[in-house]
Amino acid sequence: MPILAAMAISPRKIFLFLVFAGAIGLLLAFHKPSRKKLMQAPKLVFDSRNAGELKPPEGFDPTADTIPVVISTDEGRLMGAIAAINSIATNSKSPVKFYLITDKDTKDHLQQWILKTRLHSINHEIIVFNEEWVKGKINVRGGRQELASPLNYARFYLPKLLPPDFNGKVLYLDDDVIVQGDITQLYNTKIDETLVMAFSEDCNSVSNRFGLFMNTYANYINFGNENVKKLGMKPGTCSFNTGVFVANMTEWKNQKITTKLEFWTALNTEENVYGAQQGGGGSQPPMMIVFYGQYSKIDPMWHIRHLGWTAGTRYSRQFIMEAKLLHWNGRFKPWGRTSQHMDAWERYYIPDPTGKSQLTRKFRMF
């Protein structure tokens, strides 16, 4: 065997190779995964607790004061809003009244999703947002044009959306949150006298620990603008996230907050006040200007955010389990193809009874 000798391959090695190749062939013969199976999406384990009737948690007090919660959403984010509502209703030890702000095209779909699922018993009111209120007042610079949605500015108009005689405190939550704690605790956040709001700061040890950049006013506001200069704000001041806040509506009305917010949104359509900076535009910069140095603070564990900034995990699972409120602010939403800690969100996911909305999940091999 001159060729084998030249290649220094013994007959024994050839025999072993043939045996190995034959074994692989047999395995492939008995296991021929179809293309459909190769492209199968990760299986979503639907939490059976979401299939039955909504039951209050242990320690629920039906005689406690009702907590008003405002959530605004549209058709593209309705899945998130439903999960947020479910998480609140599942874990709240006090009665809750939901004020759900949406557009006229989404109203019926939202109502069906509530009435045809375990959420049918929640105390709620669906309110159609008047988009004329923000017409000509929105100018979003930068890449995130979804921030130009009129409903993103619904939080500016709480006095017009809530009942005329509504006074006292209210909770506002973005639709991309999950509440794992008793929302009574968040509602009981103390707002100092004469102040309107309570926010969670971005520079506290919990939020900044995993931040991709330092959240300061310079990340959101154009400090070269002459009208901004007149305010005397410091660029290095810690920012705050406006996706979760507690508001005193009595003081909101007294201090004419809506008018002040409208001033800055309108001015931004004429001048570069905000939006071209790293933090982006939308509804956050006007609130940062109006409430500069004038707000109380929310317990950091009641607003664990940045879950939507990247698809990769930045928080440990133990930390996520201990958090009271999770916020997927950013591009990567938990109902999308991929996001951080989607299982924490899926725990409160309720399938759309109309079939219009379907979860999107990233395909995986095997």
JSON list of N, CA, C and O in Angstrom, two decimals, residues 25-52:
[
{"chain": "A", "resi": 25, "resn": "GLY", "atom": "N", "xyz": [-23.94, 8.54, 9.76]},
{"chain": "A", "resi": 25, "resn": "GLY", "atom": "CA", "xyz": [-24.94, 8.35, 8.71]},
{"chain": "A", "resi": 25, "resn": "GLY", "atom": "C", "xyz": [-26.23, 7.77, 9.25]},
{"chain": "A", "resi": 25, "resn": "GLY", "atom": "O", "xyz": [-27.33, 8.16, 8.86]},
{"chain": "A", "resi": 26, "resn": "LEU", "atom": "N", "xyz": [-26.12, 6.80, 10.15]},
{"chain": "A", "resi": 26, "resn": "LEU", "atom": "CA", "xyz": [-27.32, 6.21, 10.75]},
{"chain": "A", "resi": 26, "resn": "LEU", "atom": "C", "xyz": [-28.10, 7.22, 11.58]},
{"chain": "A", "resi": 26, "resn": "LEU", "atom": "O", "xyz": [-29.33, 7.25, 11.54]},
{"chain": "A", "resi": 27, "resn": "LEU", "atom": "N", "xyz": [-27.38, 8.05, 12.32]},
{"chain": "A", "resi": 27, "resn": "LEU", "atom": "CA", "xyz": [-28.06, 9.08, 13.13]},
{"chain": "A", "resi": 27, "resn": "LEU", "atom": "C", "xyz": [-28.83, 10.04, 12.25]},
{"chain": "A", "resi": 27, "resn": "LEU", "atom": "O", "xyz": [-29.97, 10.41, 12.55]},
{"chain": "A", "resi": 28, "resn": "LEU", "atom": "N", "xyz": [-28.21, 10.45, 11.15]},
{"chain": "A", "resi": 28, "resn": "LEU", "atom": "CA", "xyz": [-28.89, 11.39, 10.24]},
{"chain": "A", "resi": 28, "resn": "LEU", "atom": "C", "xyz": [-30.08, 10.74, 9.57]},
{"chain": "A", "resi": 28, "resn": "LEU", "atom": "O", "xyz": [-31.08, 11.39, 9.27]},
{"chain": "A", "resi": 29, "resn": "ALA", "atom": "N", "xyz": [-29.97, 9.43, 9.31]},
{"chain": "A", "resi": 29, "resn": "ALA", "atom": "CA", "xyz": [-31.07, 8.72, 8.65]},
{"chain": "A", "resi": 29, "resn": "ALA", "atom": "C", "xyz": [-32.30, 8.68, 9.52]},
{"chain": "A", "resi": 29, "resn": "ALA", "atom": "O", "xyz": [-33.43, 8.78, 9.05]},
{"chain": "A", "resi": 30, "resn": "PHE", "atom": "N", "xyz": [-32.09, 8.48, 10.83]},
{"chain": "A", "resi": 30, "resn": "PHE", "atom": "CA", "xyz": [-33.22, 8.41, 11.76]},
{"chain": "A", "resi": 30, "resn": "PHE", "atom": "C", "xyz": [-33.66, 9.78, 12.27]},
{"chain": "A", "resi": 30, "resn": "PHE", "atom": "O", "xyz": [-34.70, 9.91, 12.89]},
{"chain": "A", "resi": 31, "resn": "HIS", "atom": "N", "xyz": [-32.84, 10.82, 12.07]},
{"chain": "A", "resi": 31, "resn": "HIS", "atom": "CA", "xyz": [-33.19, 12.15, 12.56]},
{"chain": "A", "resi": 31, "resn": "HIS", "atom": "C", "xyz": [-32.99, 13.16, 11.44]},
{"chain": "A", "resi": 31, "resn": "HIS", "atom": "O", "xyz": [-31.89, 13.64, 11.22]},
{"chain": "A", "resi": 32, "resn": "LYS", "atom": "N", "xyz": [-34.05, 13.38, 10.70]},
{"chain": "A", "resi": 32, "resn": "LYS", "atom": "CA", "xyz": [-34.00, 14.35, 9.61]},
{"chain": "A", "resi": 32, "resn": "LYS", "atom": "C", "xyz": [-34.94, 15.50, 9.94]},
{"chain": "A", "resi": 32, "resn": "LYS", "atom": "O", "xyz": [-36.12, 15.47, 9.59]},
{"chain": "A", "resi": 33, "resn": "PRO", "atom": "N", "xyz": [-34.46, 16.48, 10.70]},
{"chain": "A", "resi": 33, "resn": "PRO", "atom": "CA", "xyz": [-35.34, 17.59, 11.09]},
{"chain": "A", "resi": 33, "resn": "PRO", "atom": "C", "xyz": [-35.81, 18.36, 9.87]},
{"chain": "A", "resi": 33, "resn": "PRO", "atom": "O", "xyz": [-35.02, 18.64, 8.97]},
{"chain": "A", "resi": 34, "resn": "SER", "atom": "N", "xyz": [-37.09, 18.65, 9.86]},
{"chain": "A", "resi": 34, "resn": "SER", "atom": "CA", "xyz": [-37.64, 19.41, 8.74]},
{"chain": "A", "resi": 34, "resn": "SER", "atom": "C", "xyz": [-37.17, 20.85, 8.82]},
{"chain": "A", "resi": 34, "resn": "SER", "atom": "O", "xyz": [-36.74, 21.33, 9.85]},
{"chain": "A", "resi": 35, "resn": "ARG", "atom": "N", "xyz": [-37.29, 21.54, 7.69]},
{"chain": "A", "resi": 35, "resn": "ARG", "atom": "CA", "xyz": [-36.93, 22.96, 7.66]},
{"chain": "A", "resi": 35, "resn": "ARG", "atom": "C", "xyz": [-37.79, 23.74, 8.64]},
{"chain": "A", "resi": 35, "resn": "ARG", "atom": "O", "xyz": [-37.32, 24.66, 9.31]},
{"chain": "A", "resi": 36, "resn": "LYS", "atom": "N", "xyz": [-39.04, 23.32, 8.76]},
{"chain": "A", "resi": 36, "resn": "LYS", "atom": "CA", "xyz": [-39.96, 23.99, 9.68]},
{"chain": "A", "resi": 36, "resn": "LYS", "atom": "C", "xyz": [-39.45, 23.90, 11.10]},
{"chain": "A", "resi": 36, "resn": "LYS", "atom": "O", "xyz": [-39.50, 24.84, 11.88]},
{"chain": "A", "resi": 37, "resn": "LYS", "atom": "N", "xyz": [-38.92, 22.69, 11.47]},
{"chain": "A", "resi": 37, "resn": "LYS", "atom": "CA", "xyz": [-38.44, 22.51, 12.83]},
{"chain": "A", "resi": 37, "resn": "LYS", "atom": "C", "xyz": [-37.16, 23.28, 13.07]},
{"chain": "A", "resi": 37, "resn": "LYS", "atom": "O", "xyz": [-36.93, 23.83, 14.14]},
{"chain": "A", "resi": 38, "resn": "LEU", "atom": "N", "xyz": [-36.29, 23.33, 12.04]},
{"chain": "A", "resi": 38, "resn": "LEU", "atom": "CA", "xyz": [-35.04, 24.07, 12.18]},
{"chain": "A", "resi": 38, "resn": "LEU", "atom": "C", "xyz": [-35.29, 25.54, 12.42]},
{"chain": "A", "resi": 38, "resn": "LEU", "atom": "O", "xyz": [-34.51, 26.23, 13.05]},
{"chain": "A", "resi": 39, "resn": "MET", "atom": "N", "xyz": [-36.37, 26.05, 11.89]},
{"chain": "A", "resi": 39, "resn": "MET", "atom": "CA", "xyz": [-36.68, 27.47, 12.01]},
{"chain": "A", "resi": 39, "resn": "MET", "atom": "C", "xyz": [-37.76, 27.74, 13.05]},
{"chain": "A", "resi": 39, "resn": "MET", "atom": "O", "xyz": [-38.46, 28.72, 13.01]},
{"chain": "A", "resi": 40, "resn": "GLN", "atom": "N", "xyz": [-37.89, 26.82, 13.99]},
{"chain": "A", "resi": 40, "resn": "GLN", "atom": "CA", "xyz": [-38.92, 26.93, 15.02]},
{"chain": "A", "resi": 40, "resn": "GLN", "atom": "C", "xyz": [-38.59, 28.04, 16.01]},
{"chain": "A", "resi": 40, "resn": "GLN", "atom": "O", "xyz": [-37.46, 28.16, 16.47]},
{"chain": "A", "resi": 41, "resn": "ALA", "atom": "N", "xyz": [-39.59, 28.84, 16.34]},
{"chain": "A", "resi": 41, "resn": "ALA", "atom": "CA", "xyz": [-39.38, 29.89, 17.32]},
{"chain": "A", "resi": 41, "resn": "ALA", "atom": "C", "xyz": [-39.38, 29.30, 18.72]},
{"chain": "A", "resi": 41, "resn": "ALA", "atom": "O", "xyz": [-39.96, 28.24, 18.95]},
{"chain": "A", "resi": 42, "resn": "PRO", "atom": "N", "xyz": [-38.70, 29.96, 19.64]},
{"chain": "A", "resi": 42, "resn": "PRO", "atom": "CA", "xyz": [-38.71, 29.48, 21.03]},
{"chain": "A", "resi": 42, "resn": "PRO", "atom": "C", "xyz": [-40.14, 29.33, 21.54]},
{"chain": "A", "resi": 42, "resn": "PRO", "atom": "O", "xyz": [-40.97, 30.21, 21.34]},
{"chain": "A", "resi": 43, "resn": "LYS", "atom": "N", "xyz": [-40.41, 28.22, 22.18]},
{"chain": "A", "resi": 43, "resn": "LYS", "atom": "CA", "xyz": [-41.75, 27.99, 22.69]},
{"chain": "A", "resi": 43, "resn": "LYS", "atom": "C", "xyz": [-42.03, 28.88, 23.89]},
{"chain": "A", "resi": 43, "resn": "LYS", "atom": "O", "xyz": [-41.27, 28.95, 24.83]},
{"chain": "A", "resi": 44, "resn": "LEU", "atom": "N", "xyz": [-43.16, 29.56, 23.83]},
{"chain": "A", "resi": 44, "resn": "LEU", "atom": "CA", "xyz": [-43.57, 30.41, 24.93]},
{"chain": "A", "resi": 44, "resn": "LEU", "atom": "C", "xyz": [-44.41, 29.59, 25.90]},
{"chain": "A", "resi": 44, "resn": "LEU", "atom": "O", "xyz": [-45.43, 29.02, 25.52]},
{"chain": "A", "resi": 45, "resn": "VAL", "atom": "N", "xyz": [-43.96, 29.50, 27.10]},
{"chain": "A", "resi": 45, "resn": "VAL", "atom": "CA", "xyz": [-44.71, 28.77, 28.12]},
{"chain": "A", "resi": 45, "resn": "VAL", "atom": "C", "xyz": [-45.74, 29.72, 28.72]},
{"chain": "A", "resi": 45, "resn": "VAL", "atom": "O", "xyz": [-45.41, 30.61, 29.48]},
{"chain": "A", "resi": 46, "resn": "PHE", "atom": "N", "xyz": [-46.99, 29.58, 28.32]},
{"chain": "A", "resi": 46, "resn": "PHE", "atom": "CA", "xyz": [-48.05, 30.46, 28.79]},
{"chain": "A", "resi": 46, "resn": "PHE", "atom": "C", "xyz": [-48.37, 30.16, 30.24]},
{"chain": "A", "resi": 46, "resn": "PHE", "atom": "O", "xyz": [-48.62, 29.02, 30.61]},
{"chain": "A", "resi": 47, "resn": "ASP", "atom": "N", "xyz": [-48.34, 31.17, 31.07]},
{"chain": "A", "resi": 47, "resn": "ASP", "atom": "CA", "xyz": [-48.60, 31.00, 32.48]},
{"chain": "A", "resi": 47, "resn": "ASP", "atom": "C", "xyz": [-50.08, 30.68, 32.69]},
{"chain": "A", "resi": 47, "resn": "ASP", "atom": "O", "xyz": [-50.95, 31.48, 32.36]},
{"chain": "A", "resi": 48, "resn": "SER", "atom": "N", "xyz": [-50.36, 29.52, 33.24]},
{"chain": "A", "resi": 48, "resn": "SER", "atom": "CA", "xyz": [-51.74, 29.07, 33.40]},
{"chain": "A", "resi": 48, "resn": "SER", "atom": "C", "xyz": [-52.55, 29.98, 34.31]},
{"chain": "A", "resi": 48, "resn": "SER", "atom": "O", "xyz": [-53.77, 30.01, 34.22]},
{"chain": "A", "resi": 49, "resn": "ARG", "atom": "N", "xyz": [-51.86, 30.74, 35.16]},
{"chain": "A", "resi": 49, "resn": "ARG", "atom": "CA", "xyz": [-52.59, 31.65, 36.05]},
{"chain": "A", "resi": 49, "resn": "ARG", "atom": "C", "xyz": [-53.32, 32.73, 35.27]},
{"chain": "A", "resi": 49, "resn": "ARG", "atom": "O", "xyz": [-54.29, 33.31, 35.74]},
{"chain": "A", "resi": 50, "resn": "ASN", "atom": "N", "xyz": [-52.86, 33.00, 34.05]},
{"chain": "A", "resi": 50, "resn": "ASN", "atom": "CA", "xyz": [-53.50, 34.04, 33.24]},
{"chain": "A", "resi": 50, "resn": "ASN", "atom": "C", "xyz": [-54.73, 33.53, 32.50]},
{"chain": "A", "resi": 50, "resn": "ASN", "atom": "O", "xyz": [-55.40, 34.29, 31.82]},
{"chain": "A", "resi": 51, "resn": "ALA", "atom": "N", "xyz": [-54.99, 32.24, 32.59]},
{"chain": "A", "resi": 51, "resn": "ALA", "atom": "CA", "xyz": [-56.13, 31.66, 31.89]},
{"chain": "A", "resi": 51, "resn": "ALA", "atom": "C", "xyz": [-57.41, 31.69, 32.73]},
{"chain": "A", "resi": 51, "resn": "ALA", "atom": "O", "xyz": [-58.51, 31.68, 32.21]},
{"chain": "A", "resi": 52, "resn": "GLY", "atom": "N", "xyz": [-57.25, 31.71, 34.05]},
{"chain": "A", "resi": 52, "resn": "GLY", "atom": "CA", "xyz": [-58.42, 31.68, 34.92]},
{"chain": "A", "resi": 52, "resn": "GLY", "atom": "C", "xyz": [-58.90, 33.06, 35.31]},
{"chain": "A", "resi": 52, "resn": "GLY", "atom": "O", "xyz": [-58.49, 34.08, 34.74]}
]
